[in-house]
Tab-separated table of C-alpha atoms in Angstrom:
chain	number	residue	atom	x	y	z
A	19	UNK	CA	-15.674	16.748	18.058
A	20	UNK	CA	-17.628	14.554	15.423
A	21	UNK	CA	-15.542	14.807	11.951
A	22	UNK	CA	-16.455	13.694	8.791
A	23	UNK	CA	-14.660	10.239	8.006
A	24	UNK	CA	-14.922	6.414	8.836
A	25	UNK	CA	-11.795	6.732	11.189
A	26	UNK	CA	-11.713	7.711	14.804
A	27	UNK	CA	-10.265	10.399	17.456
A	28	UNK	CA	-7.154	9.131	19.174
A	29	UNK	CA	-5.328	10.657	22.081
A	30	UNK	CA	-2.191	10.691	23.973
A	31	UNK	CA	0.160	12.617	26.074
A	32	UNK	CA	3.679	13.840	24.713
A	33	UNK	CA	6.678	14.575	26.340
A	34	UNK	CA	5.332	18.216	28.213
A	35	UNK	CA	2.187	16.372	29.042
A	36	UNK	CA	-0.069	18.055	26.485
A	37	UNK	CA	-2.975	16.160	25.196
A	38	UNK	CA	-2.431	15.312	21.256
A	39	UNK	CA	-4.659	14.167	18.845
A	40	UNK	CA	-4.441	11.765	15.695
A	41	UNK	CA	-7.054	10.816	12.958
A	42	UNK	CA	-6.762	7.053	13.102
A	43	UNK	CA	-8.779	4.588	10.419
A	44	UNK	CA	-8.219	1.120	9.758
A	45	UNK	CA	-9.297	-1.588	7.258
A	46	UNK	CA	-12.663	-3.786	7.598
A	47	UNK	CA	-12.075	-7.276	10.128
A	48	UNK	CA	-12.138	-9.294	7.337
A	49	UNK	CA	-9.665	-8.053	5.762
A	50	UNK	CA	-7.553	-10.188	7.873
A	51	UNK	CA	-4.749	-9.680	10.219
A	52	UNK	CA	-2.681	-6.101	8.939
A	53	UNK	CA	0.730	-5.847	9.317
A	54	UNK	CA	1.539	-2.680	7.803
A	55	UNK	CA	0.588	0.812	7.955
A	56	UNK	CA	1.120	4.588	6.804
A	57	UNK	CA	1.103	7.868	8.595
A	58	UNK	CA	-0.075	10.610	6.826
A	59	UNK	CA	1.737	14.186	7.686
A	60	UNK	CA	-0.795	16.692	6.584
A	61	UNK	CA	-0.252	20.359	5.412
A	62	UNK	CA	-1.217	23.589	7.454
A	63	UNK	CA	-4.665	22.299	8.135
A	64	UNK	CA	-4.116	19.247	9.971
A	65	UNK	CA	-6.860	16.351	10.051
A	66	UNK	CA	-9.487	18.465	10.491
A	67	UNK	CA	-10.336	18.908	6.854
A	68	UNK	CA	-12.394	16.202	5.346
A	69	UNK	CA	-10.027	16.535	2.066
A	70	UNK	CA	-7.208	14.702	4.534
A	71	UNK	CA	-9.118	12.132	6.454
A	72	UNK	CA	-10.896	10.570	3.295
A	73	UNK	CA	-7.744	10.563	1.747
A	74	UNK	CA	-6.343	8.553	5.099
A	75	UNK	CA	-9.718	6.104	4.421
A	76	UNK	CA	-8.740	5.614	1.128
A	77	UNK	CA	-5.272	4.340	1.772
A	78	UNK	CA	-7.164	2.043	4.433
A	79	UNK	CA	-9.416	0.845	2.136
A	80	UNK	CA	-6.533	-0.969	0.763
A	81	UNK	CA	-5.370	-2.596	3.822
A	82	UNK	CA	-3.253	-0.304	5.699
A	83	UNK	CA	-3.737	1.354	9.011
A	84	UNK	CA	-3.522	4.653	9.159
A	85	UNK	CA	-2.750	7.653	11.164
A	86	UNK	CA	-2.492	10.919	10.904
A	87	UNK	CA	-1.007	13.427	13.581
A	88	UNK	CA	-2.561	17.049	14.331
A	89	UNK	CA	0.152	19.465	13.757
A	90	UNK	CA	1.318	21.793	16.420
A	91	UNK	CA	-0.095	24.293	14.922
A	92	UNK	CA	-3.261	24.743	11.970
A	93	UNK	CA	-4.644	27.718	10.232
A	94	UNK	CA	-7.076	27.929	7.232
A	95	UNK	CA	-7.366	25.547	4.603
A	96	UNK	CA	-8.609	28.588	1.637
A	97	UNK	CA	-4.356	29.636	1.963
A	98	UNK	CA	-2.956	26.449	1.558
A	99	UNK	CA	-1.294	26.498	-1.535
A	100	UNK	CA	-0.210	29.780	-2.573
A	101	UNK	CA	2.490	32.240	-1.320
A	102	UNK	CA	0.371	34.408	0.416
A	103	UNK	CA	1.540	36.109	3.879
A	104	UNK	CA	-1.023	34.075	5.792
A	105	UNK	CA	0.795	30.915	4.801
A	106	UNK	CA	4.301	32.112	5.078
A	107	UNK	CA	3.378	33.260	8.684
A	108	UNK	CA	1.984	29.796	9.505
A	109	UNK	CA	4.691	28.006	7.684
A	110	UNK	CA	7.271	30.267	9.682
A	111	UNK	CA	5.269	28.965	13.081
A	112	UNK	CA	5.586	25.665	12.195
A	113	UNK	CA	8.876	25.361	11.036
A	114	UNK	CA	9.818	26.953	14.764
A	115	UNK	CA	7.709	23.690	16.178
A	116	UNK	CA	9.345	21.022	13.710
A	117	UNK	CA	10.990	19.390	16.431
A	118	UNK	CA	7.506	18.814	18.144
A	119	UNK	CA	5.738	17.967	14.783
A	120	UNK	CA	8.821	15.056	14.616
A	121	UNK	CA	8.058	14.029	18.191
A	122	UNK	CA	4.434	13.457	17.462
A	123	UNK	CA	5.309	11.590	13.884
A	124	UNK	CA	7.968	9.106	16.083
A	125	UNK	CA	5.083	8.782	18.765
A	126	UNK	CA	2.690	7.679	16.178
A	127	UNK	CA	5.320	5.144	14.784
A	128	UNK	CA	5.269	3.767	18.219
A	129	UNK	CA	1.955	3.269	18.478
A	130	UNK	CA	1.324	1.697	14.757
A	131	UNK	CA	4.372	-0.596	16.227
A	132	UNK	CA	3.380	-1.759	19.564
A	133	UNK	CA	-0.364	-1.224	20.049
A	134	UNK	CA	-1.330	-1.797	16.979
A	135	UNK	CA	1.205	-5.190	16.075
A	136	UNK	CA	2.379	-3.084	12.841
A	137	UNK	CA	5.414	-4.563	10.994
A	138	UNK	CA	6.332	-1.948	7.854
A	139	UNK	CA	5.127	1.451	7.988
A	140	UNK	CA	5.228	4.081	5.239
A	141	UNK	CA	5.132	7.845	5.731
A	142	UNK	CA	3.101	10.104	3.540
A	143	UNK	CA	3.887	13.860	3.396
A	144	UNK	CA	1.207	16.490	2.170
A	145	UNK	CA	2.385	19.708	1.385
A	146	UNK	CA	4.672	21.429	4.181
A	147	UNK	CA	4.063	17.764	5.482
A	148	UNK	CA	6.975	16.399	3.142
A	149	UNK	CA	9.126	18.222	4.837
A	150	UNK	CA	8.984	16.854	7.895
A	151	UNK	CA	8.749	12.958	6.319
A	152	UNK	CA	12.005	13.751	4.802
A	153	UNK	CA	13.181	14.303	8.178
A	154	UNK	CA	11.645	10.894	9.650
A	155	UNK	CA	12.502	8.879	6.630
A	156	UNK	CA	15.122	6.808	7.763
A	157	UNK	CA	12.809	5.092	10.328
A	158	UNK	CA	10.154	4.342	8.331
A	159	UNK	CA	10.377	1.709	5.047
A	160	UNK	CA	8.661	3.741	2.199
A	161	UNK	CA	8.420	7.352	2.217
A	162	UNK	CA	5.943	9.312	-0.209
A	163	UNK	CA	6.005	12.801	-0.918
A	164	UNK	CA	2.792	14.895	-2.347
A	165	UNK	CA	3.490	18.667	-3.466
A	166	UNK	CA	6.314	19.188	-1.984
A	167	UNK	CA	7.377	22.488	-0.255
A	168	UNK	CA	10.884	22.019	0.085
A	169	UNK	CA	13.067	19.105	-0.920
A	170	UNK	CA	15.363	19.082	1.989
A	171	UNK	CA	18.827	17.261	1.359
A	172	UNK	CA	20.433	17.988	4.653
A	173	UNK	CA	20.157	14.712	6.302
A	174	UNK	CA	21.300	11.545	4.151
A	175	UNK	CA	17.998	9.336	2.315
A	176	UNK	CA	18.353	5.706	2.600
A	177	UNK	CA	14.689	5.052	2.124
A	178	UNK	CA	13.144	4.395	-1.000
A	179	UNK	CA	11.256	7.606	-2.025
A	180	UNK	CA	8.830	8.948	-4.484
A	181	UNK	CA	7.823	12.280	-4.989
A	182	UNK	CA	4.517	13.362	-6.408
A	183	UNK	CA	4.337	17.291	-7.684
A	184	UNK	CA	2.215	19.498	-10.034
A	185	UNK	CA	4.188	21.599	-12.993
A	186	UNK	CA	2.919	24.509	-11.361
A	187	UNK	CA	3.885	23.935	-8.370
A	188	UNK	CA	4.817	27.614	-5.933
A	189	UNK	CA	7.586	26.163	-4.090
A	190	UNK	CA	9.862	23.911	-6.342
A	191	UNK	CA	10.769	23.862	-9.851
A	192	UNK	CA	12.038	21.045	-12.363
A	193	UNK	CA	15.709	22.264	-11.171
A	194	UNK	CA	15.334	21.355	-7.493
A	195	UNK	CA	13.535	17.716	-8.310
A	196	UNK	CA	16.629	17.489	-10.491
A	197	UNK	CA	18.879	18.133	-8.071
A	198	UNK	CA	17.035	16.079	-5.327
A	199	UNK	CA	17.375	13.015	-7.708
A	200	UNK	CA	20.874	13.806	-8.189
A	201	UNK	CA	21.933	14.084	-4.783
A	202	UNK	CA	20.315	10.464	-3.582
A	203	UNK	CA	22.372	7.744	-4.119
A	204	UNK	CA	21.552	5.512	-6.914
A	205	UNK	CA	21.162	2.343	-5.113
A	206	UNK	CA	18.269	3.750	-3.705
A	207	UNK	CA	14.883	3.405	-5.613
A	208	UNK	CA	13.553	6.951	-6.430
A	209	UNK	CA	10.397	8.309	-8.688
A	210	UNK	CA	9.536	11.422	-9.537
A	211	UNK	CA	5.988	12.252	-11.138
A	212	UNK	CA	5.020	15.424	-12.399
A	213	UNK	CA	1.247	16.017	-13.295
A	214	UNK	CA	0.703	18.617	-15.720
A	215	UNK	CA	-1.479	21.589	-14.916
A	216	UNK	CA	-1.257	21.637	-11.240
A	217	UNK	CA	-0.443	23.376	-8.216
A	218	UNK	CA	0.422	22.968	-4.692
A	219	UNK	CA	-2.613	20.910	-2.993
A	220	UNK	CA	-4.340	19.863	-5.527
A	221	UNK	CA	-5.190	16.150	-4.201
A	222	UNK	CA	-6.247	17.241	-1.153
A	223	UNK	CA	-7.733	20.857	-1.013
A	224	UNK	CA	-10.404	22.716	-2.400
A	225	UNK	CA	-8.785	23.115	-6.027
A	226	UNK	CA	-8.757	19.355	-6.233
A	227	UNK	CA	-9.103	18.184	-9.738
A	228	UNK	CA	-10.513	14.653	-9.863
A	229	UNK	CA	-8.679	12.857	-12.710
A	230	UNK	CA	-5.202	14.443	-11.437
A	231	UNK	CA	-5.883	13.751	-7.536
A	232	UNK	CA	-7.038	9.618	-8.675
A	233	UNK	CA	-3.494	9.605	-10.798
A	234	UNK	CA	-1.491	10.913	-8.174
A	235	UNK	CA	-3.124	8.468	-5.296
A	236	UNK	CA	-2.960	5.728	-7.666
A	237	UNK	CA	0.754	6.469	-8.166
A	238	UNK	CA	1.553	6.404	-4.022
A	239	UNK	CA	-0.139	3.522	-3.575
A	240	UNK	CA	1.755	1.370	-6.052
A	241	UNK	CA	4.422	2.983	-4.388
A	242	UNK	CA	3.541	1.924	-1.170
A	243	UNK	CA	2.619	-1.734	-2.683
A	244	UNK	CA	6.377	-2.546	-3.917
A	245	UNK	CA	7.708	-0.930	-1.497
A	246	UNK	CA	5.922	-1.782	1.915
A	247	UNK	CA	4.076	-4.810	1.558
A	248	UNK	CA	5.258	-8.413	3.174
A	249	UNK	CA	3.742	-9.639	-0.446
A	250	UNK	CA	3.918	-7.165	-2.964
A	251	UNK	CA	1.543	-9.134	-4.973
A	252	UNK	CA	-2.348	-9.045	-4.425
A	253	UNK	CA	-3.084	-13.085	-3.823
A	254	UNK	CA	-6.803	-12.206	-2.282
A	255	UNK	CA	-8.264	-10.059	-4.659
A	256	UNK	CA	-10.541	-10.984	-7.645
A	257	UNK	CA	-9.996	-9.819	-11.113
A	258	UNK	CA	-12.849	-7.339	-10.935
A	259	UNK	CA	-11.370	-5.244	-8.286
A	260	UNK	CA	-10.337	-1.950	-9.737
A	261	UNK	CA	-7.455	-0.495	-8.584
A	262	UNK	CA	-8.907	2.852	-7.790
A	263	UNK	CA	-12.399	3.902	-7.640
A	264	UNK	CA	-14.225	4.865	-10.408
A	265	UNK	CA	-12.987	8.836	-12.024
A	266	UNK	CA	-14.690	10.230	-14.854
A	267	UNK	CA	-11.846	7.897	-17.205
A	268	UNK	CA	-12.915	4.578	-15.294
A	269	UNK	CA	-10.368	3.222	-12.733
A	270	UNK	CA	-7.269	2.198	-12.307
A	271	UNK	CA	-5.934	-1.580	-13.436
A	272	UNK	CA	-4.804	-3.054	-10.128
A	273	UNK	CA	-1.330	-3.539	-10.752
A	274	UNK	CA	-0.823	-5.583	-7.864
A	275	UNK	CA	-3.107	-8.058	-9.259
A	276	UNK	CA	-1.720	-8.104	-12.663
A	277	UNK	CA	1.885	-8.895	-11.521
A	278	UNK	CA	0.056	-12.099	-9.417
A	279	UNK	CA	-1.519	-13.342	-12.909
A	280	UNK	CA	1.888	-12.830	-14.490
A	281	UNK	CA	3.979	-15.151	-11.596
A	282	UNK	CA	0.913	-17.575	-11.697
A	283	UNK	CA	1.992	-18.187	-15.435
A	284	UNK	CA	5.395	-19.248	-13.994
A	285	UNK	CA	4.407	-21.153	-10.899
A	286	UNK	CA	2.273	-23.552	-13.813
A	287	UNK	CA	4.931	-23.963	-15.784
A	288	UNK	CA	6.307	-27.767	-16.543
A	289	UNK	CA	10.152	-27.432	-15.050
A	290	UNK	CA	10.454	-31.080	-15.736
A	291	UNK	CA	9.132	-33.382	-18.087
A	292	UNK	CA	6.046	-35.521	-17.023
A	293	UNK	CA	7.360	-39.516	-17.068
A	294	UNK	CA	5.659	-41.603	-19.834
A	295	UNK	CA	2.379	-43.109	-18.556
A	296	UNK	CA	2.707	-46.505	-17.873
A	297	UNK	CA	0.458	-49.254	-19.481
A	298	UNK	CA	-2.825	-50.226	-18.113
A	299	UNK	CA	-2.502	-53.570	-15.489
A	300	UNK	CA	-4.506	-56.649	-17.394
A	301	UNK	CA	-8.157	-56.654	-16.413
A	302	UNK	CA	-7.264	-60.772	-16.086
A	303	UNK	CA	-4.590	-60.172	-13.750
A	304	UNK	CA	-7.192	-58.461	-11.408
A	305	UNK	CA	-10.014	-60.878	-11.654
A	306	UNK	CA	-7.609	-63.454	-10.719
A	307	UNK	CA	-6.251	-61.611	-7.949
A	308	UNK	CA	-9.782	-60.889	-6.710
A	309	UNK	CA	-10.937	-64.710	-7.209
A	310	UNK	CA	-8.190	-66.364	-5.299
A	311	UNK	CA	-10.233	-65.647	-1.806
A	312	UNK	CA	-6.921	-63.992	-0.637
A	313	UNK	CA	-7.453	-60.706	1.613
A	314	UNK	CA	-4.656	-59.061	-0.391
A	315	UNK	CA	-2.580	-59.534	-2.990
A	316	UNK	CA	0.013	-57.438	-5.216
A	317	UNK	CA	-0.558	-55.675	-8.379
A	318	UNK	CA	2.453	-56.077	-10.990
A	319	UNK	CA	2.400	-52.133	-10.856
A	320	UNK	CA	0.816	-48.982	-9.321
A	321	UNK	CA	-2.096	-47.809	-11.202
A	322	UNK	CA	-3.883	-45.170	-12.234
A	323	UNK	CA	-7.457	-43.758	-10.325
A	324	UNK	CA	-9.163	-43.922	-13.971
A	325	UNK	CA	-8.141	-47.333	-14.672
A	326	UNK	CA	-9.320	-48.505	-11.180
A	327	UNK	CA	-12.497	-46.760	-11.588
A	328	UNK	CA	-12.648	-48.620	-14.841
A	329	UNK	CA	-12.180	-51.938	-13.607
A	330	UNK	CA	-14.703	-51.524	-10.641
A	331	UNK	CA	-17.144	-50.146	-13.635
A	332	UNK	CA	-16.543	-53.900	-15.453
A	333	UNK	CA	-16.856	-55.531	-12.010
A	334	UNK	CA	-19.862	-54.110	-11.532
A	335	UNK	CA	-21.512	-55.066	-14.902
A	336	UNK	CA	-20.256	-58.351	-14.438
A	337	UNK	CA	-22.256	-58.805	-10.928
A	338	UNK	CA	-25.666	-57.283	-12.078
C-alpha cells in the first residue's frame, strides 16, 4: 500500500494473532539521538488519510518519533465531524472495540519504549481518538486532546493535559470543558483552548482552515515541549527557525527558543564581583630575570596573557 507521507508501514501481531498496522515517521539522522516520542490516536479514518500522517510528519519534524495505530475499525473521512447516522454507527462499532483500540495504543508504547530506545512519550487524541488517550493517559507523560468527542472523567487524570476544541464543536459545549477542568485536580497542569469558528476536525479533515489548524498545532506542540522534553528549552536551534511553518499570517515565534535567550541572560550574569586587576610586573624585573642565564626563575606575581604578550612585543624590538 504506498501512502502519501515521509513515514513508513509498520506491522505486528496482537494478542489474537491478527496482523496490525501503524503509520510510523521519525526525525532526520542528524537530528541526533531522540529520546522522546508521541502517538497519535486518529479519528474514524485511521492513518490512511493524508490529513493524519502529515500531521504525524509535522510533529516529527520537530524531533519526536511518531506513531500512529490503525483503528479496529475505519469508515469515510467526508462523515467525520458531524452527527450524521454514518458516524454514530461507526462510533457505536468502535466504542464496542475500545478495549482492542487500547491494546494496540499500549503495544505501540512498547515499541516507542524498547525498539525504538524512547524515554517520554506523549499521546495525541484526534477526534473520537481523545477518548481513548484519556483512557491511556496515566501511562504516558503528556497527553493532548484535539476536538474532543467526549471528555470522559471516569478514570482519575494524573497527567498533565491540554485540550484543543472549536466553539462549534457537535459533541461538547463550554459546560462540559468546564466541568472537565473542574473535576481534575489542581495540582495537575491543565489548558483549555477554544478556537473560534470551528468544528469538529477541523485540523485534520477536509474543512481544515489553515490559520486555525497552524494555531491549534502550534498550541500542542508547546504543549508537548514543557511538558515532554528532557530540555524544555531549544539549545540547537538558530534564531531564524520559525516555530511553525509559514500560514498566510507568517509563523509562529519558537517559544522554545525564546525561553533559551531569556536563561542565557541569567547564565551571563556576574553572581560575584570580578577581583581588582592586579598591577602590571616591572618590565626591569623581567629583563633581569631573563639576563641572569638561569633556566627559570619566579615572577613576584602571576600575570596577565596581554602583559606577557606585551613584554615579548618589547623583547622583540629590543633584539631586531
Amino acid at each position: 500500500m504506498s501512502l502519501v507521507g515521509a513515514g513508513s508501514i509498520i506491522e505486528w501481531r496482537d494478542d489474537q494473532d491478527k496482523v496490525v498496522q501503524g503509520y510510523l515517521v521519525y526525525p532526520d539522522s542528524h537530528v541526533g539521538r531522540i529520546m522522546t516520542g508521541i502517538i497519535i490516536v486518529p479519528d474514524c479514518a485511521g492513518f490512511s488519510t493524508p490529513y493524519v500522517r502529515v500531521f504525524a510528519d509535522k510533529l516529527s519534524e520537530q524531533g519526536y518519533k511518531v506513531i500512529v495505530p490503525e483503528l479496529p475499525t475505519t469508515t469515510a473521512t467526508s462523515d467525520e465531524w458531524s452527527h450524521t447516522g454514518m458516524f454514530r454507527k461507526w462510533k457505536d462499532a468502535a466504542k464496542a472495540q475500545e478495549a482492542q483500540t487500547i491494546a494496540r495504543v499500549d503495544r505501540c508504547l512498547e515499541l516507542l519504549k524498547t525498539a525504538y530506545e524512547i524515554q517520554r512519550v506523549g499521546v495525541l487524541g484526534l477526534g473520537y481518538g481523545t477518548e481513548i488517550a484519556l483512557r491511556v493517559a496515566a501511562s504516558f507523560d503528556a497527553v493532548a486532546l484535539l476536538s474532543p468527542t467526549l471528555l470522559s472523567m471516569d478514570v482519575p487524570l494524573t497527567t498533565p493535559t491540554l485540550v484543543v476544541t472549536g466553539d462549534r464543536n457537535e459533541y461538547i459545549n463550554s459546560s462540559q470543558i468546564k466541568s472537565f477542568t473542574e473535576w481534575i485536580q489542581p495540582d495537575i497542569p491543565t489548558r483549555v483552548r477554544v478556537i473560534a469558528g470551528q468544528r469538529h476536525g477541523f485540523a485534520w479533515s477536509r474543512i481544515a482552515d489553515e490559520d486555525a489548524a497552524t494555531l491549534a498545532i502550534a498550541t500542542i506542540l508547546d504543549w508537548f515541549v514543557v511538558h515532554l522534553h528532557r530540555f524544555r528549552p531549544a539549545l540547537c536551534t538558530s534564531d531564524g527557525d520559525p516555530w511553525w511553518p509559514q500560514g498566510k499570517n507568517g509563523p509562529f515565534f519558537n517559544v522554545g527558543l525564546s525561553r533559551w535567550q531569556a536563561q542565557r541572560l541569567e547564565w551571563t550574569t556576574s553572581v560575584l564581583p570580578r577581583p581588582p586587576k592586579r598591577p602590571p610586573v616591572p618590565s626591569e624585573s623581567i629583563f633581569e630575570g631573563l639576563s641572569s642565564m638561569k633556566r627559570t626563575f619566579e615572577l613576584p606575581q602571576p600575570m596577565n596573557l596581554g602583559d606577557i604578550v606585551e613584554l615579548y612585543v618589547d623583547i622583540w624590538d629590543i633584539n631586531q
